[in-house]
XYZ file of C-alpha atoms in Angstrom:
417
model
C -12.430 -1.581 16.788
C -15.349 0.808 17.292
C -13.265 3.750 18.434
C -16.182 6.189 18.683
C -17.916 4.022 21.295
C -14.689 3.608 23.178
C -14.106 7.334 23.280
C -17.684 8.147 24.242
C -17.208 6.164 27.440
C -14.706 8.719 28.624
C -16.726 11.873 29.170
C -13.723 13.648 30.623
C -12.814 14.490 27.019
C -15.822 16.764 26.770
C -14.016 19.612 28.520
C -12.882 22.485 26.303
C -9.164 22.980 26.254
C -7.497 25.291 23.778
C -3.722 25.091 23.514
C -1.373 26.635 20.957
C 2.003 24.888 20.743
C 4.875 27.129 19.645
C 8.355 25.792 18.948
C 11.058 28.011 20.392
C 14.022 26.047 19.034
C 14.811 23.114 16.765
C 14.979 20.685 19.692
C 11.621 21.633 21.169
C 8.922 19.009 21.263
C 5.189 19.110 22.011
C 4.471 16.212 24.372
C 1.020 15.084 25.516
C 0.932 12.777 28.541
C -2.612 13.435 29.767
C -6.075 14.272 28.504
C -6.298 16.866 25.752
C -9.421 17.931 23.842
C -9.574 20.061 20.703
C -13.134 21.383 20.623
C -15.114 22.094 17.443
C -14.127 25.439 15.934
C -10.772 25.423 17.713
C -7.527 25.734 15.749
C -4.385 24.141 17.171
C -0.968 24.405 15.519
C 1.927 22.116 16.409
C 5.115 23.610 14.987
C 7.568 21.266 16.678
C 7.489 17.463 16.770
C 4.287 16.151 18.347
C 4.493 13.145 20.680
C 1.326 11.620 22.137
C 2.804 9.303 24.732
C 1.376 6.078 26.151
C -0.637 7.926 28.782
C -1.765 10.583 26.309
C -5.420 10.774 25.279
C -6.256 13.243 22.503
C -9.846 13.909 21.428
C -9.737 15.953 18.206
C -12.884 17.631 16.845
C -11.312 20.876 15.683
C -8.655 21.968 13.185
C -5.189 20.558 13.915
C -2.076 21.638 11.993
C 0.954 19.335 12.152
C 4.056 21.056 10.771
C 6.707 18.531 11.809
C 6.939 14.894 12.889
C 4.001 13.107 14.516
C 4.071 10.169 16.950
C 1.208 8.398 18.707
C 1.752 5.770 21.393
C -1.509 6.515 23.179
C -5.108 7.239 22.223
C -6.191 9.604 19.422
C -9.750 9.852 18.131
C -12.788 12.084 17.638
C -16.393 12.426 18.783
C -17.992 14.291 15.884
C -15.539 15.508 13.257
C -12.199 17.212 12.912
C -9.537 18.025 10.338
C -5.875 17.069 10.724
C -3.508 18.853 8.362
C -0.056 17.384 7.738
C 1.656 20.261 5.974
C 5.275 20.728 6.881
C 8.080 22.186 4.827
C 10.415 19.250 5.405
C 9.933 15.495 5.346
C 7.452 14.486 8.051
C 7.682 11.202 9.922
C 4.383 9.702 11.080
C 5.139 7.058 13.693
C 3.741 5.366 16.780
C 2.715 2.092 18.372
C -0.997 2.932 18.229
C -3.299 3.697 15.294
C -4.539 7.304 15.098
C -8.246 7.701 14.296
C -9.022 10.862 12.342
C -12.194 12.190 10.709
C -10.633 14.230 7.873
C -6.951 14.276 6.909
C -5.131 16.623 4.535
C -1.696 15.813 3.107
C -0.026 18.994 1.867
C 3.771 19.022 1.833
C 5.685 20.043 -1.291
C 9.154 19.228 0.068
C 11.403 16.595 -1.481
C 9.405 13.431 -2.188
C 8.210 11.294 -0.592
C 7.202 14.022 1.849
C 5.615 11.657 4.397
C 7.332 8.640 5.932
C 4.466 6.584 7.364
C 5.664 4.090 9.979
C 2.630 4.284 12.263
C -1.057 3.736 11.617
C -3.651 6.213 10.320
C -7.383 5.596 10.049
C -9.555 8.031 8.032
C -13.307 8.063 8.645
C -14.458 10.643 6.107
C -12.072 12.289 3.631
C -8.392 11.845 2.948
C -7.372 14.776 0.745
C -4.157 14.521 -1.261
C -2.980 17.993 -2.233
C 0.802 17.681 -2.281
C 3.263 15.098 -1.047
C 3.594 11.324 -1.439
C 2.790 9.148 1.593
C 5.392 6.369 1.712
C 4.467 3.361 3.817
C 6.075 0.865 1.439
C 9.528 1.561 2.852
C 8.487 2.354 6.432
C 5.874 -0.267 7.315
C 2.977 1.962 8.345
C -0.714 1.524 7.560
C -3.347 3.856 6.138
C -6.973 2.749 6.342
C -10.111 4.252 4.855
C -13.174 3.354 6.863
C -16.648 2.468 5.602
C -17.759 5.867 4.259
C -14.306 7.316 3.638
C -13.116 8.589 0.264
C -9.791 9.661 -1.209
C -9.934 13.202 -2.610
C -7.771 14.533 -5.510
C -4.886 12.032 -5.523
C -2.387 12.678 -8.324
C 1.178 12.021 -9.395
C 2.175 14.699 -6.877
C 0.250 13.199 -3.957
C -0.813 9.602 -3.315
C 0.176 6.552 -1.260
C 3.288 4.641 -2.261
C 2.450 1.345 -0.635
C -0.616 -0.518 0.589
C -3.980 1.121 1.265
C -6.676 -0.611 3.330
C -10.393 -0.094 2.610
C -13.073 -1.255 5.048
C -16.821 -1.487 4.549
C -19.451 -1.678 1.838
C -18.832 1.411 -0.286
C -17.059 1.615 -3.642
C -13.525 2.944 -3.567
C -10.646 4.028 -5.781
C -7.383 3.218 -4.027
C -5.140 6.351 -4.041
C -2.054 4.299 -4.868
C 1.028 4.741 -7.016
C 4.714 3.985 -7.362
C 7.791 5.685 -8.767
C 6.098 9.083 -8.684
C 3.071 7.935 -10.708
C -0.501 7.784 -9.405
C -2.115 4.609 -10.817
C -5.300 3.809 -9.004
C -7.224 0.580 -8.922
C -10.870 0.581 -7.939
C -13.614 -1.669 -6.579
C -17.386 -1.330 -6.654
C -19.463 -1.330 -3.477
C -18.842 -4.560 -1.536
C -21.682 -6.570 -0.059
C -20.828 -6.408 3.626
C -19.924 -3.550 5.968
C -17.286 -5.821 7.527
C -15.451 -6.465 4.237
C -11.778 -5.469 4.179
C -9.787 -4.870 0.980
C -6.205 -3.896 0.258
C -4.779 -2.213 -2.814
C -1.217 -1.637 -3.988
C 0.406 -0.638 -7.291
C 3.845 -1.798 -8.475
C 5.809 -0.062 -11.207
C 7.584 -3.356 -11.835
C 7.527 -6.241 -14.278
C 5.298 -8.948 -12.831
C 7.106 -11.530 -14.990
C 9.855 -11.633 -12.376
C 7.440 -13.261 -9.922
C 4.581 -14.532 -12.085
C 5.845 -15.906 -15.391
C 4.281 -14.364 -18.472
C 4.991 -17.597 -20.306
C 2.451 -19.336 -18.108
C -0.876 -18.025 -19.380
C -4.100 -19.003 -21.065
C -3.572 -19.461 -24.778
C -5.825 -16.569 -25.739
C -3.699 -14.054 -23.778
C -1.214 -12.547 -26.224
C 0.698 -9.688 -24.531
C 0.893 -9.057 -20.775
C 1.807 -5.634 -19.399
C 5.494 -5.986 -18.447
C 5.980 -2.715 -16.574
C 3.286 -2.662 -13.865
C 0.805 -4.668 -11.852
C -1.663 -4.288 -9.000
C -2.599 -6.252 -5.912
C -6.275 -5.923 -5.025
C -7.083 -8.410 -2.336
C -9.882 -9.283 0.038
C -9.452 -10.483 3.603
C -12.258 -13.025 3.383
C -13.785 -14.143 0.114
C -17.466 -14.942 -0.376
C -19.967 -15.467 -3.173
C -20.272 -11.747 -3.776
C -18.097 -10.342 -6.552
C -17.037 -6.764 -7.116
C -16.196 -4.755 -10.178
C -12.471 -4.180 -10.447
C -11.194 -1.201 -12.420
C -7.617 -0.714 -13.584
C -6.134 2.221 -15.460
C -3.561 2.707 -18.170
C -1.231 5.629 -18.686
C 1.138 6.450 -21.531
C 3.935 7.174 -19.032
C 3.862 3.714 -17.455
C 1.903 1.330 -19.683
C 3.605 -0.243 -22.728
C 2.337 1.089 -26.060
C 1.470 -2.375 -27.341
C -1.107 -2.716 -24.543
C -3.166 0.376 -25.363
C -2.409 0.694 -29.102
C -5.317 1.151 -31.495
C -7.696 -0.517 -31.638
C -7.920 -0.316 -27.837
C -8.845 -3.854 -26.855
C -7.526 -4.256 -23.322
C -8.516 -6.951 -20.859
C -7.704 -7.455 -17.202
C -5.758 -10.616 -16.402
C -5.248 -12.220 -12.997
C -2.579 -14.549 -11.715
C -4.377 -17.714 -10.613
C -2.301 -19.314 -7.869
C -4.125 -22.644 -8.069
C -3.674 -22.933 -11.839
C -0.194 -21.403 -11.823
C -0.980 -19.176 -14.782
C -2.447 -15.863 -15.894
C -6.171 -16.059 -16.647
C -8.316 -13.697 -18.666
C -10.867 -11.779 -16.586
C -12.276 -9.858 -19.550
C -12.906 -6.135 -19.443
C -14.941 -3.217 -20.721
C -12.792 -0.317 -21.933
C -13.513 3.361 -21.293
C -11.103 5.182 -23.603
C -12.050 8.632 -22.317
C -11.042 7.816 -18.742
C -8.412 5.220 -19.722
C -9.958 2.502 -17.574
C -10.792 -1.181 -17.924
C -13.534 -2.686 -15.748
C -14.570 -6.270 -15.143
C -16.229 -8.462 -12.536
C -13.647 -10.110 -10.303
C -14.763 -13.477 -8.996
C -11.381 -13.875 -7.310
C -8.724 -11.468 -6.060
C -4.963 -11.098 -5.920
C -2.516 -10.071 -8.664
C -3.935 -8.119 -11.619
C -2.526 -6.394 -14.657
C -3.491 -5.429 -18.214
C -3.159 -7.502 -21.367
C -4.018 -7.803 -25.037
C -6.089 -10.872 -25.678
C -6.441 -12.527 -29.051
C -9.750 -12.169 -30.835
C -11.396 -15.512 -31.414
C -13.311 -15.608 -34.659
C -16.824 -16.913 -33.975
C -17.860 -20.112 -35.654
C -20.953 -18.397 -37.053
C -22.931 -15.203 -36.752
C -22.804 -13.768 -33.256
C -24.680 -10.731 -31.941
C -25.539 -9.529 -28.465
C -28.585 -7.291 -28.040
C -27.873 -5.400 -24.843
C -31.194 -3.531 -24.503
C -33.841 -5.324 -22.479
C -37.396 -4.107 -21.814
C -39.478 -6.993 -20.394
C -42.925 -5.432 -20.783
C -44.438 -8.227 -22.901
C -44.767 -6.099 -26.020
C -42.841 -8.635 -28.059
C -39.804 -6.355 -28.421
C -36.628 -6.988 -26.399
C -38.583 -8.923 -23.784
C -35.477 -10.958 -22.920
C -31.702 -10.700 -23.214
C -31.129 -11.899 -26.756
C -27.919 -13.545 -27.921
C -27.989 -14.430 -31.601
C -25.549 -17.271 -32.280
C -26.853 -18.146 -35.725
C -26.581 -21.877 -36.335
C -27.687 -23.638 -33.164
C -25.206 -26.434 -33.843
C -22.258 -24.046 -34.075
C -21.652 -23.434 -30.370
C -21.207 -26.269 -27.923
C -21.976 -23.977 -24.989
C -22.893 -20.349 -24.291
C -22.560 -19.638 -20.580
C -24.073 -16.435 -19.203
C -23.661 -14.584 -15.908
C -25.344 -11.244 -15.182
C -24.489 -8.970 -12.265
C -26.078 -5.836 -10.853
C -24.103 -2.647 -10.207
C -22.974 -3.926 -6.789
C -21.553 -7.110 -8.259
C -24.353 -9.390 -7.047
C -25.054 -12.199 -9.489
C -28.707 -11.961 -10.573
C -28.740 -14.555 -13.360
C -26.673 -17.561 -14.333
C -27.041 -20.174 -17.066
C -24.474 -22.824 -17.937
C -25.881 -23.029 -21.458
C -28.028 -20.020 -22.295
C -31.397 -20.813 -23.826
C -31.193 -24.494 -22.992
C -34.622 -25.539 -21.788
C -35.904 -22.035 -22.470
C -33.810 -20.466 -19.704
C -33.171 -16.851 -20.701
C -32.864 -13.604 -18.748
C -36.192 -11.738 -18.614
C -35.318 -9.211 -15.928
C -36.010 -11.466 -12.971
C -33.594 -12.203 -10.152
C -32.420 -15.799 -10.549
C -28.696 -15.895 -9.716
C -27.152 -18.406 -7.317
C -26.188 -15.633 -4.890
C -29.452 -13.730 -5.330
C -31.342 -12.962 -2.126
C -34.772 -12.115 -3.600
C -35.156 -14.800 -6.243
C -38.056 -14.476 -8.643
C -38.500 -10.730 -8.179
C -38.427 -8.306 -11.084
C -35.187 -6.343 -10.985
C -35.075 -2.544 -10.989
C -34.309 -0.674 -14.188
C -30.645 0.159 -14.606
C -27.290 -0.971 -15.936
C -26.136 -4.566 -15.469
C -22.929 -6.384 -16.406
C -22.815 -9.610 -18.382
C -20.097 -12.209 -18.890
C -20.374 -14.706 -21.746
C -18.272 -17.856 -22.018
C -18.368 -19.430 -25.459
C -17.164 -22.889 -26.431
C -17.141 -24.314 -29.950
C -15.142 -26.555 -32.259
C -13.469 -24.906 -35.235
C -13.163 -26.317 -38.754
C -9.878 -27.987 -37.805
C -11.584 -29.886 -35.022
C -9.949 -27.823 -32.270
C -11.884 -26.841 -29.158
C -12.110 -23.045 -28.934
C -12.900 -20.881 -25.929
C -13.947 -17.233 -25.929
C -14.968 -14.810 -23.203
C -16.919 -11.616 -23.783
C -18.430 -9.089 -21.433
C -20.242 -5.813 -21.512
C -23.138 -3.793 -20.154
C -26.826 -4.633 -20.348
C -29.473 -1.909 -20.077
C -32.758 -2.876 -18.403
C -35.772 -0.592 -18.872
C -39.547 -0.935 -18.557
């Protein structure tokens, strides 16, 4: 729904109306049944419960304080920008049959947690700031959506969403999600399409109860048994995004992040009926693991067994294709050519677009020289811009016992000129 266009059709909202609601007793209620505009620069405080009824039309471009419960069964939106502050001293219920469209929203309620019971719908166009108070839609069925350019500001253990968060559009996003009083975000890189819709949710629960940890790829050794995430996409396509998960000493089992820190992201594959290794690049400073997700759904963290290579193996991740004879292509040194049966390579740009793919790297002279050649690449044959890229290697070889071995490695590739 393009709510801005819808609201612009009704020019009656352009009138300036300044109203200050004051609650005189505990049963008082602020009810809007008509047309009400909060103009830019105008401050409106609603001390009692606010009820925007079916006939109510609220255009909010000012500064609105909500100190009690909030209900919307009508129309709420904005023309330019406005800030809505939910900051009561008691638990606040956010309800209604209709979604409320806000520009900026502030959650600031330090009462007993969760401070906000979200049973209605909230859409945030710009910034959702989490200062104090947990927004619980998991137990109340409400929705909170971040639109195309929206961001979540300062979520923490003290203030986040306990439940599902919706993200629309083609900008990267860290879902401000948590459970059990812990903020444990999951993130995605910038999607490909402005119409893309993602959902994110964190569970402080053992995924083994629903997705057996005994059913997994052989290389996966230990699966996180205290938490998991759902990061899903409404409609899948060839474009992949980076998925980032986090670990925390208060929620993540020690055996997952113990030294040496070698954590991968694993995904429950519904078709295969098992956990599959998605790889991962670890950032110990920020306690994150990032990988390219070519499918979506259930994710968690895991320790994956290290497969000893069948010969020498080195990846040279600096590439400068300027024809000076040094690092002119992405070099993978596998030693004995007969050692590996297959070395598959995929390379992605920072938006998750595949720019190069080879089922068996080097076969027929096919190597990555900085040109766009991926299956999903739009501008094939063009020299790519300098920057950081992500590679995924799939290695297959037969060990000395005659057993077929599989390994997956990923990391960053730096392209300069």
